[in-house]
PDB file of C-alpha atoms in Angstrom:
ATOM      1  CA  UNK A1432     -29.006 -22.968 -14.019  1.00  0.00           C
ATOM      2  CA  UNK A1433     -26.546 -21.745 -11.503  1.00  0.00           C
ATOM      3  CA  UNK A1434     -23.520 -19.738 -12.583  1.00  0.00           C
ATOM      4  CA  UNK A1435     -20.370 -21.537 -11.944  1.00  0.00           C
ATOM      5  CA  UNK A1436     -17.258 -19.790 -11.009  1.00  0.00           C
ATOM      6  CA  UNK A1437     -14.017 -21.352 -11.513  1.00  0.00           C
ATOM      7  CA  UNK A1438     -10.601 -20.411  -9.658  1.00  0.00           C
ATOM      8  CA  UNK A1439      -7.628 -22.645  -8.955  1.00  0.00           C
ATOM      9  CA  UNK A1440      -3.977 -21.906  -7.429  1.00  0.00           C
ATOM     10  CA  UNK A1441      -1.969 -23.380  -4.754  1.00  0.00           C
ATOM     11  CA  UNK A1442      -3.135 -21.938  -2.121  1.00  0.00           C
ATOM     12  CA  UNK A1443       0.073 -21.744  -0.016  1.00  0.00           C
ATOM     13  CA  UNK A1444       0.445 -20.526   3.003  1.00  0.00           C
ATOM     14  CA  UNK A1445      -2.759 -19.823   3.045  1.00  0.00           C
ATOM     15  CA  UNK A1446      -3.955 -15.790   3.971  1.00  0.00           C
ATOM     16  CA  UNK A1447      -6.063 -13.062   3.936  1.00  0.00           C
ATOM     17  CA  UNK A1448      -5.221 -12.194   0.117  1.00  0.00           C
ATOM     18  CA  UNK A1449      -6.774 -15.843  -0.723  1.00  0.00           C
ATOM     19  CA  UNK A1450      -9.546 -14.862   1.033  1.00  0.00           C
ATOM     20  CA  UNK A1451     -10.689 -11.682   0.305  1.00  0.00           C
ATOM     21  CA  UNK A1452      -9.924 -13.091  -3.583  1.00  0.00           C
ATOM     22  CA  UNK A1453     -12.417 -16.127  -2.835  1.00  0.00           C
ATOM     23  CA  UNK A1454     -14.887 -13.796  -1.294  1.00  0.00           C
ATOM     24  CA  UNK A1455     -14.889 -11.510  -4.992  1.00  0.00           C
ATOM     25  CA  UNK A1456     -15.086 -14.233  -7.067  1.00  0.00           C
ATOM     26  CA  UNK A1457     -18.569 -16.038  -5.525  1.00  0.00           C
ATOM     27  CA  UNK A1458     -19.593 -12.557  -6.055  1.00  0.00           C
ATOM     28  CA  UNK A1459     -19.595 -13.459 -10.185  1.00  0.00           C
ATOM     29  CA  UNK A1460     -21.564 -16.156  -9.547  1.00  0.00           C
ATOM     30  CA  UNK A1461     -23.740 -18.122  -7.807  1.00  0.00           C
ATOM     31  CA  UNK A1462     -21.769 -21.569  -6.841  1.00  0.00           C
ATOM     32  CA  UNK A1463     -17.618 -20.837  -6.271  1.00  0.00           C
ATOM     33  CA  UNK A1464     -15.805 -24.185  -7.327  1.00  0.00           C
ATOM     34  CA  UNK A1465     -12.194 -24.164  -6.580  1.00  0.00           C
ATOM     35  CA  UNK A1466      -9.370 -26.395  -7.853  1.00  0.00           C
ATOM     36  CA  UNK A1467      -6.123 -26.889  -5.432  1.00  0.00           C
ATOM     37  CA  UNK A1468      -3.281 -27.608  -7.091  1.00  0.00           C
ATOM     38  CA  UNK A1469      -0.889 -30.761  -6.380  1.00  0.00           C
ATOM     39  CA  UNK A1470       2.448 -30.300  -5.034  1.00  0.00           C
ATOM     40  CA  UNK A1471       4.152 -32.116  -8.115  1.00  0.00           C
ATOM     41  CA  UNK A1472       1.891 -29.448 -10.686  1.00  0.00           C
ATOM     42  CA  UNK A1473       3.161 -26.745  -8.097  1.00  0.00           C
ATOM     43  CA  UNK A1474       6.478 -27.999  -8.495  1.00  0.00           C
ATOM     44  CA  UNK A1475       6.958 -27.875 -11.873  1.00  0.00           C
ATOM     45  CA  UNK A1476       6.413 -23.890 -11.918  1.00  0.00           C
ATOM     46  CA  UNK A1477       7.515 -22.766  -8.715  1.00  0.00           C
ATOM     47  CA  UNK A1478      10.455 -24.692  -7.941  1.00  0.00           C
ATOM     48  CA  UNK A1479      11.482 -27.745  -5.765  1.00  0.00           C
ATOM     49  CA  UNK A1480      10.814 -25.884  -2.490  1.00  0.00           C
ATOM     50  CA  UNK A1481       6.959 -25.614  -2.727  1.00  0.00           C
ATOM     51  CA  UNK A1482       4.515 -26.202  -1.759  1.00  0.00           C
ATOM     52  CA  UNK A1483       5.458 -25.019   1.921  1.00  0.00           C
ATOM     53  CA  UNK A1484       1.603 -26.416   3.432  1.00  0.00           C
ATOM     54  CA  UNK A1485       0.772 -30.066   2.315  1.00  0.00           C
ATOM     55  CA  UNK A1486      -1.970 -30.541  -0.145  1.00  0.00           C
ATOM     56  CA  UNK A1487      -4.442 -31.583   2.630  1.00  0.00           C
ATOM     57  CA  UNK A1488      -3.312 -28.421   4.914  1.00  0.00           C
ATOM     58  CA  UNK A1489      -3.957 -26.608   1.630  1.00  0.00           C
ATOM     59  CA  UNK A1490      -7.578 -28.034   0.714  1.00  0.00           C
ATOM     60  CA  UNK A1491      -8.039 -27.759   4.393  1.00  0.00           C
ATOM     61  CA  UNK A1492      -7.462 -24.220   4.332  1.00  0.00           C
ATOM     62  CA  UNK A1493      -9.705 -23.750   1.246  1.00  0.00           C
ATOM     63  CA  UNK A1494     -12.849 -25.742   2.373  1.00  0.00           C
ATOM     64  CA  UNK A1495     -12.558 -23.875   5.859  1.00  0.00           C
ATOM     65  CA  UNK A1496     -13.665 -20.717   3.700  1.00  0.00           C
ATOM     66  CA  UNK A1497     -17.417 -19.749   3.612  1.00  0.00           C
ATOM     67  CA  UNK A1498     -17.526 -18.416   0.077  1.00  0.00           C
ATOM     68  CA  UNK A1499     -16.088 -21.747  -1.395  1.00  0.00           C
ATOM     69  CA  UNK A1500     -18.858 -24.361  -2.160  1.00  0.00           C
ATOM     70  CA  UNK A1501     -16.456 -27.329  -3.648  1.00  0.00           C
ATOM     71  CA  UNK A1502     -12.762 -28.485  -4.117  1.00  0.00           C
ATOM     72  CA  UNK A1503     -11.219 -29.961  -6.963  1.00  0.00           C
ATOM     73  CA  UNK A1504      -8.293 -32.032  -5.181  1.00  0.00           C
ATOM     74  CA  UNK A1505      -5.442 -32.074  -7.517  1.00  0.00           C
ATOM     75  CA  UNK A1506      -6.801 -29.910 -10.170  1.00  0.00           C
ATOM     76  CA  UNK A1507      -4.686 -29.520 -13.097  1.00  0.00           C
ATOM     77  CA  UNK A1508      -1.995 -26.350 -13.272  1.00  0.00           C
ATOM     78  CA  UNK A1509      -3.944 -25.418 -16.677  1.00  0.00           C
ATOM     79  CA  UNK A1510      -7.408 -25.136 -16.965  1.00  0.00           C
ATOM     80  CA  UNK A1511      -9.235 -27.356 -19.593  1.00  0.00           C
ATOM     81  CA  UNK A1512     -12.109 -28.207 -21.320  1.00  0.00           C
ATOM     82  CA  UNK A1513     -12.115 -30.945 -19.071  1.00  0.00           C
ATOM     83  CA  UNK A1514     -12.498 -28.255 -16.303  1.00  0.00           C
ATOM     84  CA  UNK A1515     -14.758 -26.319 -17.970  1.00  0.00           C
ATOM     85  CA  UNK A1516     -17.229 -28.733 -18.720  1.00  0.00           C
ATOM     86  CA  UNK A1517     -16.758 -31.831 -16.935  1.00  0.00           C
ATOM     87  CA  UNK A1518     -17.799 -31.718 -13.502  1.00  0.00           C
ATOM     88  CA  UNK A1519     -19.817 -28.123 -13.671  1.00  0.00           C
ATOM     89  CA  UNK A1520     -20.666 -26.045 -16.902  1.00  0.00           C
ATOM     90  CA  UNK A1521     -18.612 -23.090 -15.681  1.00  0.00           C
ATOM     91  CA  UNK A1522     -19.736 -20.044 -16.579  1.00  0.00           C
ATOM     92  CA  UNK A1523     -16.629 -17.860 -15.702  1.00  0.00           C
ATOM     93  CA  UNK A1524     -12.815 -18.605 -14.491  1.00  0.00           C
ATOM     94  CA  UNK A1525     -11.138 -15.892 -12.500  1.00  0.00           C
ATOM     95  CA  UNK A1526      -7.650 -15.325 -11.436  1.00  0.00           C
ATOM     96  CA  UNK A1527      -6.434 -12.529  -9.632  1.00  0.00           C
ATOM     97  CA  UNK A1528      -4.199  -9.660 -10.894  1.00  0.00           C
ATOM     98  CA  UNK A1529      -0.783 -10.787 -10.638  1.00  0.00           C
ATOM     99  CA  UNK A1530       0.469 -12.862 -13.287  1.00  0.00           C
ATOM    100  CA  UNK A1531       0.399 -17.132 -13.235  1.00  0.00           C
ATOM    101  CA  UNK A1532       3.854 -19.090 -13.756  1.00  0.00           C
ATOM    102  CA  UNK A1533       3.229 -20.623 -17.516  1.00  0.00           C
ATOM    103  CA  UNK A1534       2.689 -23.763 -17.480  1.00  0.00           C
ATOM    104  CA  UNK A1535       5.519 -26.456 -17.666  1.00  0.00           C
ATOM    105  CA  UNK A1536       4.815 -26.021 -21.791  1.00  0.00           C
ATOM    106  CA  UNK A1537       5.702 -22.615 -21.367  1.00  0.00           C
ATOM    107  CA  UNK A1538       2.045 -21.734 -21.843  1.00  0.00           C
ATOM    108  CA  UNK A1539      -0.653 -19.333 -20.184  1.00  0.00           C
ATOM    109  CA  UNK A1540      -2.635 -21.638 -18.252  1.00  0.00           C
ATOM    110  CA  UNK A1541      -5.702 -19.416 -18.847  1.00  0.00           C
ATOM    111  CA  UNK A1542      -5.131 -19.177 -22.240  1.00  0.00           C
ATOM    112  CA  UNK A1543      -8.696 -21.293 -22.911  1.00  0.00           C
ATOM    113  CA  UNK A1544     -11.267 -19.087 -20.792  1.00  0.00           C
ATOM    114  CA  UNK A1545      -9.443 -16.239 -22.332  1.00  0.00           C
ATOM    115  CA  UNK A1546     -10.103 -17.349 -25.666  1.00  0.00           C
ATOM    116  CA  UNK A1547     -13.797 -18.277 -24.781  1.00  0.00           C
ATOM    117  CA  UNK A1548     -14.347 -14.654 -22.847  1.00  0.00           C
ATOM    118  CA  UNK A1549     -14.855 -15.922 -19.528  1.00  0.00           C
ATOM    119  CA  UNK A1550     -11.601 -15.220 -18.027  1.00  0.00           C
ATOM    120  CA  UNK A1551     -11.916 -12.623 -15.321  1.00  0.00           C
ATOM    121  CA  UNK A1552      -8.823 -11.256 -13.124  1.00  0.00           C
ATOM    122  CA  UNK A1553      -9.676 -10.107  -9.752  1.00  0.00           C
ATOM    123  CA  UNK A1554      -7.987  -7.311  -7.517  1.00  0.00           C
ATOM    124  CA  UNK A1555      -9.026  -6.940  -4.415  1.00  0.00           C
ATOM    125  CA  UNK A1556      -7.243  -4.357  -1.561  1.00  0.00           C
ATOM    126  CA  UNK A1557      -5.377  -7.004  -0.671  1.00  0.00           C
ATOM    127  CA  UNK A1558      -3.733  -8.382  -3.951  1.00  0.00           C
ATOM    128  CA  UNK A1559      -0.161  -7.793  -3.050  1.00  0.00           C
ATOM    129  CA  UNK A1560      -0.273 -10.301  -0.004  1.00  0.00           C
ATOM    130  CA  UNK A1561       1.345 -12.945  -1.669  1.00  0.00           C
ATOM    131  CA  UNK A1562       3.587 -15.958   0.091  1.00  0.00           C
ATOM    132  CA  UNK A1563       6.476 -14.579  -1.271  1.00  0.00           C
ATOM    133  CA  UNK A1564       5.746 -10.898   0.605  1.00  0.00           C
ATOM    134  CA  UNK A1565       4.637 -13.617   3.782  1.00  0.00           C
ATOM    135  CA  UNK A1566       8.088 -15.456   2.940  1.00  0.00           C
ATOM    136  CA  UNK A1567      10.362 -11.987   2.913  1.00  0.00           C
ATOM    137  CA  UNK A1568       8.145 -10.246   5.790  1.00  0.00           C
ATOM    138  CA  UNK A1569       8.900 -14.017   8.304  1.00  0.00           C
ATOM    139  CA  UNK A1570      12.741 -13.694   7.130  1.00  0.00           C
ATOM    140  CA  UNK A1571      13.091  -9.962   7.976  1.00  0.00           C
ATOM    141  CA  UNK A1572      11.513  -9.782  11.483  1.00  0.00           C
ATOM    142  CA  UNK A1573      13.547 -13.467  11.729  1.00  0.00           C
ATOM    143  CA  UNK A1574      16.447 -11.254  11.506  1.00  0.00           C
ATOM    144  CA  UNK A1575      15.211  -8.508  13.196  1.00  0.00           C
ATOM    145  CA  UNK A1576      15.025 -10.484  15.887  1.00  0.00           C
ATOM    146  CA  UNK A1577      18.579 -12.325  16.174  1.00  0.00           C
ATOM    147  CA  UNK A1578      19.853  -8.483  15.638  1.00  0.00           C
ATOM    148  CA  UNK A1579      18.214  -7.603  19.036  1.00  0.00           C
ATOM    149  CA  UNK A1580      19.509 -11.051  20.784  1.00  0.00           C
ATOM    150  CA  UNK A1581      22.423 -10.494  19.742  1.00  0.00           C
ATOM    151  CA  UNK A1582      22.593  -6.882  21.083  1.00  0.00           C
ATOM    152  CA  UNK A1583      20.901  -7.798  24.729  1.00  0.00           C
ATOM    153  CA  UNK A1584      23.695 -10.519  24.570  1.00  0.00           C
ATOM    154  CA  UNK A1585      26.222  -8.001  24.468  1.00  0.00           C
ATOM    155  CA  UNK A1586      24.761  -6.136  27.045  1.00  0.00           C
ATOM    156  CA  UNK A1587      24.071  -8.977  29.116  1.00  0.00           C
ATOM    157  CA  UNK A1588      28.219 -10.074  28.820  1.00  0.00           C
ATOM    158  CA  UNK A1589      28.990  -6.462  29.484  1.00  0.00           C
ATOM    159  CA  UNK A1590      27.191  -5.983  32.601  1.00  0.00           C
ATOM    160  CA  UNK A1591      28.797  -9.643  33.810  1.00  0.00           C
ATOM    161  CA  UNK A1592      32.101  -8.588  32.816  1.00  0.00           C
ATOM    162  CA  UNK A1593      31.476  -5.188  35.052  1.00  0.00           C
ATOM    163  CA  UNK A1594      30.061  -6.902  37.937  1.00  0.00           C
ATOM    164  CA  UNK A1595      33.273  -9.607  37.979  1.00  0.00           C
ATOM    165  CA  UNK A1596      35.649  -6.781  37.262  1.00  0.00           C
ATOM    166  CA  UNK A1597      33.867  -4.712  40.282  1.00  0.00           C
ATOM    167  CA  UNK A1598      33.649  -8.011  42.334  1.00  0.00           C
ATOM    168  CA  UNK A1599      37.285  -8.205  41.321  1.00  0.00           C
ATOM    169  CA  UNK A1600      38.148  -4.997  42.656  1.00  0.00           C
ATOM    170  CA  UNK A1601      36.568  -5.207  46.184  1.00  0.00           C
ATOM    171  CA  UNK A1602      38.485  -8.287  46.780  1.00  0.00           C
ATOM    172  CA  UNK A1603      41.405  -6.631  45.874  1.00  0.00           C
ATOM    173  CA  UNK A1604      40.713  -3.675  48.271  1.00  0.00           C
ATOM    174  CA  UNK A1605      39.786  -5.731  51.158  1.00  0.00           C
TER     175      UNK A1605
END
């Protein structure tokens, strides 16, 4: 009789957007089942270089979440009526607001709950944390941060050139 909610993703680098997400969707229901992704089915839409976190850092990360009852291991990049109906009867599948990779078939891989009117997307005040906005915010204070080495490095060389020169020049006057 419980109402089973249904989200899935990749869960990368995992944050405060995935959890404030996880936290709205038990909120539609009573019993929050999530599926984690493998890194071959994240592969296949993302690109060679994901997953960053392993799949067990991933579930890991997931399961360490209070509002998240169970983990599908390796659940599948589109959801199903195998999903849907073989482990729990779910009762709603939510996805947040920004859009899902299609599918390696080039498909919406909520295009099933949609049809059945039990897809729900989710925005929460953190929706625009992403890995990619981790990903470009880790690169720019990277470089942020060789930019100011590089300038107490010059600094550094200056003030050893100025003490050799001034060592230099009190030799030469004695």
């Amino acid at each position: 009789g419980d109402r089973v909610v249904y989200v899935d993703g990749g869960f990368d680098l995992y944050h405060l957007g995935h959890i404030e997400f996880l936290k709205e969707a038990k909120k539609l229901g009573d019993y929050l089942l999530v599926g984690v992704h493998d890194d071959e089915a994240i592969r296949k839409v993302r690109g060679p270089n994901f997953p960053l976190m392993s799949l067990n850092e991933r579930v890991l990360s997931v399961l360490s979440c209070r509002y998240v009852d169970e983990v599908v291991i390796g659940a599948p990049y589109s959801v199903t009526k195998d999903v849907l109906e073989k482990i729990y009867k779910v009762s709603v599948v939510a996805h947040g607001v920004n859009s899902a990779p299609l599918d390696s078939n080039h498909q919406d891989p909520y295009k099933l709950p949609k049809e059945l009117g039990i897809y729900q997307a989710i925005s929460t005040q953190f929706s625009n944390v992403t890995y990619n906005t981790i990903i470009d915010r880790i690169v720019s204070n990277r470089l942020a941060y060789e930019e100011r080495n590089r300038k107490k490095e010059a600094k550094e060389l200056a003030a050893i050139d100025a003490a050799a020169a001034a060592a230099e020049n009190q030799k030469n006057t004695e």
